[in-house]
Coordinates of C-alpha atoms in Angstrom, one line a residue:
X2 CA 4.4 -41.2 35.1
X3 CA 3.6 -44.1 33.0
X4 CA 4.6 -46.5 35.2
X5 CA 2.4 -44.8 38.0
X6 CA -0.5 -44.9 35.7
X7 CA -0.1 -48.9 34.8
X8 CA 0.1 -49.0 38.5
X9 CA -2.9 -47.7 39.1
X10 CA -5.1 -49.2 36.2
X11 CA -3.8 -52.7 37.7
X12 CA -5.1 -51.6 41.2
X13 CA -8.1 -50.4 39.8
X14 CA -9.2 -53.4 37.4
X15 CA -8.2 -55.4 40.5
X16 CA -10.8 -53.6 42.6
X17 CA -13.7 -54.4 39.7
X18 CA -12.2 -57.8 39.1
X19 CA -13.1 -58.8 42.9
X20 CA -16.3 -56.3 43.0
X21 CA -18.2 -57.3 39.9
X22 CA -17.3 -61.1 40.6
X23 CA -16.6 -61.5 44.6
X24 CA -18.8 -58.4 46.0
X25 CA -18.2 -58.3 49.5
X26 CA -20.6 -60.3 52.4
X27 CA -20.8 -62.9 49.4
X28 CA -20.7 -66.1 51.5
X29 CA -20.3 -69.9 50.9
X30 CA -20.9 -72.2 53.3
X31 CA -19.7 -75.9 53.2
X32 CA -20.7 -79.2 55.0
X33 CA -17.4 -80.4 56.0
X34 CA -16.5 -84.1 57.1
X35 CA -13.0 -85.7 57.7
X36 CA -12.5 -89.7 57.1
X37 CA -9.5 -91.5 58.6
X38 CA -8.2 -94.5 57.2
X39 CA -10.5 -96.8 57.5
X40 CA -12.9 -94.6 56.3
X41 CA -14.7 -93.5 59.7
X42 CA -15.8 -90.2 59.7
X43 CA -13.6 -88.9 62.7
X44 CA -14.4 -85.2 62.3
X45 CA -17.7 -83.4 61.1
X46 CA -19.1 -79.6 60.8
X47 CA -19.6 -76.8 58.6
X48 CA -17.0 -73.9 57.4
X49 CA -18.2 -70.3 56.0
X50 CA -16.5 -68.3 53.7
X51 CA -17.2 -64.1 53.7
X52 CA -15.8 -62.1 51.6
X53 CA -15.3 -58.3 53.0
X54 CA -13.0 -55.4 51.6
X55 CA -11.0 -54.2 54.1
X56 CA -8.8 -51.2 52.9
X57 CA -9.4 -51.9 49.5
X58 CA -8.0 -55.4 50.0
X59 CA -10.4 -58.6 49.7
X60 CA -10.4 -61.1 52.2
X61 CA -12.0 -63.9 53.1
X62 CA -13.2 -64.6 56.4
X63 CA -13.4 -68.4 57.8
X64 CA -15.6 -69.8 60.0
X65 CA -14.7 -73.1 61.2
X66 CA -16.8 -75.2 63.6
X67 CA -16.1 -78.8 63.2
X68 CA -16.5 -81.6 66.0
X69 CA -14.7 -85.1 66.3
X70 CA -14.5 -87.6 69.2
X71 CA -10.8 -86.4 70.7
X72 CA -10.7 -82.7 69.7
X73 CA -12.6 -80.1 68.1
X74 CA -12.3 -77.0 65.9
X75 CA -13.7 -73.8 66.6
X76 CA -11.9 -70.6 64.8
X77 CA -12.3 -67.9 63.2
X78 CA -9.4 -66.5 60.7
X79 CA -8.9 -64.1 57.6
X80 CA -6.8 -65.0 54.6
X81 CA -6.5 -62.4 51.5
X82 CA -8.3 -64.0 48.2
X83 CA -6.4 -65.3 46.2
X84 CA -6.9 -65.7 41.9
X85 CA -5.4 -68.3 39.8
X86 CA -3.8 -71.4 40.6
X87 CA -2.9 -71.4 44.1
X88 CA -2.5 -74.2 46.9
X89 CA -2.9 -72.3 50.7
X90 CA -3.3 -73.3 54.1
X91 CA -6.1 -72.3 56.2
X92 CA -4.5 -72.1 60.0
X93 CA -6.2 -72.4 63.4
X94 CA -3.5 -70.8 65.2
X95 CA -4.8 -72.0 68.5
X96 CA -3.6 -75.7 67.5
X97 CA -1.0 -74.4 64.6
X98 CA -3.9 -77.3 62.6
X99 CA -4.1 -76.4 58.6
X100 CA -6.7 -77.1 56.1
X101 CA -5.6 -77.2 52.6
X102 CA -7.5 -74.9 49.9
X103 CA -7.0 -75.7 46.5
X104 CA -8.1 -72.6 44.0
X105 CA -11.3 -72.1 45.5
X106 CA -12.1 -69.3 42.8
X107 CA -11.1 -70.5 39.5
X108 CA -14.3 -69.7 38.3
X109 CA -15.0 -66.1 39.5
X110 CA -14.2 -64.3 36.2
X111 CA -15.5 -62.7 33.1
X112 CA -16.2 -65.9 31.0
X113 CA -17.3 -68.1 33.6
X114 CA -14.7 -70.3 32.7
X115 CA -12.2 -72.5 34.3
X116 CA -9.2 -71.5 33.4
X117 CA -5.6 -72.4 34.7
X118 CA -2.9 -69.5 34.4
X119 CA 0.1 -72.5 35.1
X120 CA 0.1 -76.6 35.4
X121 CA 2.0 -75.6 38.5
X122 CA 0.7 -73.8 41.3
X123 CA 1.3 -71.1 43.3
X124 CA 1.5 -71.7 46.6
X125 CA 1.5 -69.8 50.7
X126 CA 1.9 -72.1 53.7
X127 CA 3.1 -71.4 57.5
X128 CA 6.4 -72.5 58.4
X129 CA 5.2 -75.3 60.4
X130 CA 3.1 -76.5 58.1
X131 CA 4.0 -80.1 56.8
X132 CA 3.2 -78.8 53.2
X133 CA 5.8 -76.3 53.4
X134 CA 8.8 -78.2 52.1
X135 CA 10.7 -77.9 49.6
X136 CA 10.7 -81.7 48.5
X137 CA 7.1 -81.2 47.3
X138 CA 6.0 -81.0 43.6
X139 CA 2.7 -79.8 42.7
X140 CA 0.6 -80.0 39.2
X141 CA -3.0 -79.5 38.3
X142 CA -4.6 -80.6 35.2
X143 CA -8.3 -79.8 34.1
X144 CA -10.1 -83.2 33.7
X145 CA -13.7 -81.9 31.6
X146 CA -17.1 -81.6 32.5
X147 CA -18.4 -83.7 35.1
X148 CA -22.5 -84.0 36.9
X149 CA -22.1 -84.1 40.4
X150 CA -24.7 -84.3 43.3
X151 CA -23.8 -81.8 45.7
X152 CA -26.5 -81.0 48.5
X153 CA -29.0 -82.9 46.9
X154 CA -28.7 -80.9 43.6
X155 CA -27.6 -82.5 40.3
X156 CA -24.9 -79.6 38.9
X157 CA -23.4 -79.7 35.8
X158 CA -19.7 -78.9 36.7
X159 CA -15.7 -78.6 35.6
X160 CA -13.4 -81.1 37.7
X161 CA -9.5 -80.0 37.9
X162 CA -7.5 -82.3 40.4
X163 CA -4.2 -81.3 41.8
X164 CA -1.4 -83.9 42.4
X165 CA 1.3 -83.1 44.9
X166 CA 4.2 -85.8 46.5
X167 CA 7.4 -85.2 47.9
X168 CA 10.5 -88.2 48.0
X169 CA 10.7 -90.4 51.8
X170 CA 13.7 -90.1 53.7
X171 CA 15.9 -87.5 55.9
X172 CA 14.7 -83.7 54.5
X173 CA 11.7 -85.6 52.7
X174 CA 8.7 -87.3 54.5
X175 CA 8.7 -89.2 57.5
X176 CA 6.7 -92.0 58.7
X177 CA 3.0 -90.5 59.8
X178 CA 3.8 -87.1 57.5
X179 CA 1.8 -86.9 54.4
X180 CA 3.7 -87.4 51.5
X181 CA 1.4 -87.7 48.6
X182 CA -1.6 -85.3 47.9
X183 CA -4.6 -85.6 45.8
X184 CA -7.0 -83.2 45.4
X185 CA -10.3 -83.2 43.6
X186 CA -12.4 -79.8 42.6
X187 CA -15.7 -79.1 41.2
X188 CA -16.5 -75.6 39.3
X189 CA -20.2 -75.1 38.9
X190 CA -20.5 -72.2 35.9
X191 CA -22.7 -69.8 38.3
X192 CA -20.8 -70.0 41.4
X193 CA -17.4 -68.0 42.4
X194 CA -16.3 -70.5 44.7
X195 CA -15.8 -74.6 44.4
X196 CA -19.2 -76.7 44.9
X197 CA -17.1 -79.5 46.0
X198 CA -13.7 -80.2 47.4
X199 CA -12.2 -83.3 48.5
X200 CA -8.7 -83.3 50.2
X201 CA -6.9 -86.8 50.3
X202 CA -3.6 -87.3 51.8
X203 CA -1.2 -90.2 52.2
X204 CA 1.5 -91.5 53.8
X205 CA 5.0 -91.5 52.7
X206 CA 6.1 -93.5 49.7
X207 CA 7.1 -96.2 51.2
X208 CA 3.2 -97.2 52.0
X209 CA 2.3 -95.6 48.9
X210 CA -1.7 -96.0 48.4
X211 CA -2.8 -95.8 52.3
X212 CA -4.6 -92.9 53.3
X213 CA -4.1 -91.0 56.0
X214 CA -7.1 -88.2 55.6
X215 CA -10.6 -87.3 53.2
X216 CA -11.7 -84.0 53.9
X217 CA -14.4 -82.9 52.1
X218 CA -16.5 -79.9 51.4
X219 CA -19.5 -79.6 50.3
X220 CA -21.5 -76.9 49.1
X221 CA -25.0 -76.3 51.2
X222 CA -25.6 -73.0 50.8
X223 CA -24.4 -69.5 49.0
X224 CA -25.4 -66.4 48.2
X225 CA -24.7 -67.9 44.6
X226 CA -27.1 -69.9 45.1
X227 CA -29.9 -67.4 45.0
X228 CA -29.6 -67.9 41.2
X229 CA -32.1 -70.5 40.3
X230 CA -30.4 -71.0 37.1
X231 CA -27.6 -73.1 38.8
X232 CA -30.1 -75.5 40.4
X233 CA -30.4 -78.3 38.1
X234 CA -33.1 -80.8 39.1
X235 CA -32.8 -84.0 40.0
X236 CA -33.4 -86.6 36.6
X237 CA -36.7 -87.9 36.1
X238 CA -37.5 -91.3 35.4
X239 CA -39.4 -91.2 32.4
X240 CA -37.0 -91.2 29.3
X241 CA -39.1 -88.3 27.7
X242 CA -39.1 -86.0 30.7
X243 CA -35.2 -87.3 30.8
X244 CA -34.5 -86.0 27.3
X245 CA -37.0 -82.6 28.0
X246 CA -34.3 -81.5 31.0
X247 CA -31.3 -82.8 29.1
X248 CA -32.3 -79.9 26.0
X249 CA -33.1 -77.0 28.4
X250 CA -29.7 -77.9 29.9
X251 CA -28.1 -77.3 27.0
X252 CA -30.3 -74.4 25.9
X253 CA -28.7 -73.0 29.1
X254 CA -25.3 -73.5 28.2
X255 CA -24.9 -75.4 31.7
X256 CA -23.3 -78.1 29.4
X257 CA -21.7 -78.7 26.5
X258 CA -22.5 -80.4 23.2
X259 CA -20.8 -82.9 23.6
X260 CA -22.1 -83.9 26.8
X261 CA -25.3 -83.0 25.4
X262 CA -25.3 -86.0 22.4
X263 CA -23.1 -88.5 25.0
X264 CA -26.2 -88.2 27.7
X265 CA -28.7 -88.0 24.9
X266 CA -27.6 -91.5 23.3
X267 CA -27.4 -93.1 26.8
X268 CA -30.9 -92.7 27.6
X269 CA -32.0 -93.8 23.9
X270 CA -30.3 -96.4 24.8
X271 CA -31.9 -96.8 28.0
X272 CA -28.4 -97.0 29.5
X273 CA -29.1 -93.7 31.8

């Protein structure tokens, strides 16, 4: 009977967990572009991300439309939210083509904190997937506070950046497969989901350093955003006015004292 009851209150705080902090038709929708080596953009669009309760299950729904000069994609899919540290494909299944997802909702809980549960994540890819191998090793690290641009926005933000690589050679990679991973996230403190992802993958070992994608998504619109306390304006010129926006940032709590004094002497210094 215990056991039943720990059951349940798991279910149930799950339920609130994803209510209170994902409620369902919240959306997030992304600017998405794709660079090849050289640095072209190759592939370009924009990817939505819904969040509905289906049978007291939250999933969320993807919207990709993305265009390049040899192919395009176009699809819709569902994957269940997942919490915590967790590396996931997103899958057209028309083309068997994934997207990787790196912990888009680190942030969606009580403290509005980043927080990694493990330096290793957890991780769900299809079968054909060239990220489903057992040669790989993943870690992610939280690297601090970081401002970022993201659609034209100046947002005060946490960066965490997951490594990944797997050894070259017969049952590792092979020439043209991915075989090292770097990924770089940025947690705004009022959003649920990442303001900004970048995806980079490279080649095998053996030409360790060239790239062989960028994706990159960035945030252009959210029903997160609605909040104007996220939006934090572009810096003015004037060192006064600089210093005015710095203190109400920090009377916020949209950064942290530290970062607070570090910008603070830069602009005394007239260095910012």
């Amino acid at each position: 009977m215990l056991k039943l009851f720990i059951v349940l209150m798991l279910c149930v705080n799950h339920f609130l967990y994803a209510e209170d902090y994902l409620p369902e038709n919240a959306f997030w929708k992304y600017k998405y572009e794709n660079q090849d080596h050289n640095g072209n953009i190759v592939h370009k669009g924009s990817v939505v991300f819904t969040v509905k309760n289906i049978d007291n299950t939250f999933y969320e729904l993807v919207s990709f439309d993305e265009t390049g000069e040899i192919n395009s994609n176009k699809f819709d899919t569902k994957n269940k939210i997942f919490s915590g540290n967790i590396l996931y494909d997103i899958v057209n299944e028309q083309n068997r083509q994934v997207f990787l997802q790196f912990s888009p909702y680190l942030i969606a809980n009580k403290s509005r904190s980043v927080v990694l549960d493990s330096k290793f994540p957890k991780t769900s890819f299809p079968v054909y997937s060239y990220h489903n191998h057992i040669s790989w090793s993943y870690s992610a690290e939280i690297i601090g506070n970081e401002i970022i641009q993201v659609h034209g926005k100046n947002i005060d933000a946490v960066k965490v950046i997951l490594s990944g690589q797997r050894p070259t050679g017969p049952g590792g990679c092979m020439q043209g497969q991915p075989g090292i991973i770097k990924i770089e996230s940025w947690f705004g403190k009022e959003t649920s989901r990442f303001v900004k992802q970048i995806v980079n993958q490279f080649h095998c070992s053996i030409d360790t350093g060239k790239i062989l994608s960028r994706e990159t998504y960035e945030l252009i619109s959210s029903s997160d955003l609605s909040k104007e306390e996220i939006n934090i304006q572009t810096p003015i010129q004037n060192p006064k006015q600089k210093l005015i926006e710095l203190k109400n940032l920090f009377d916020k709590g949209l950064i942290t004292k530290e970062i607070y004094i570090e910008k603070q002497r830069k602009i005394l210094n007239g260095s910012h």
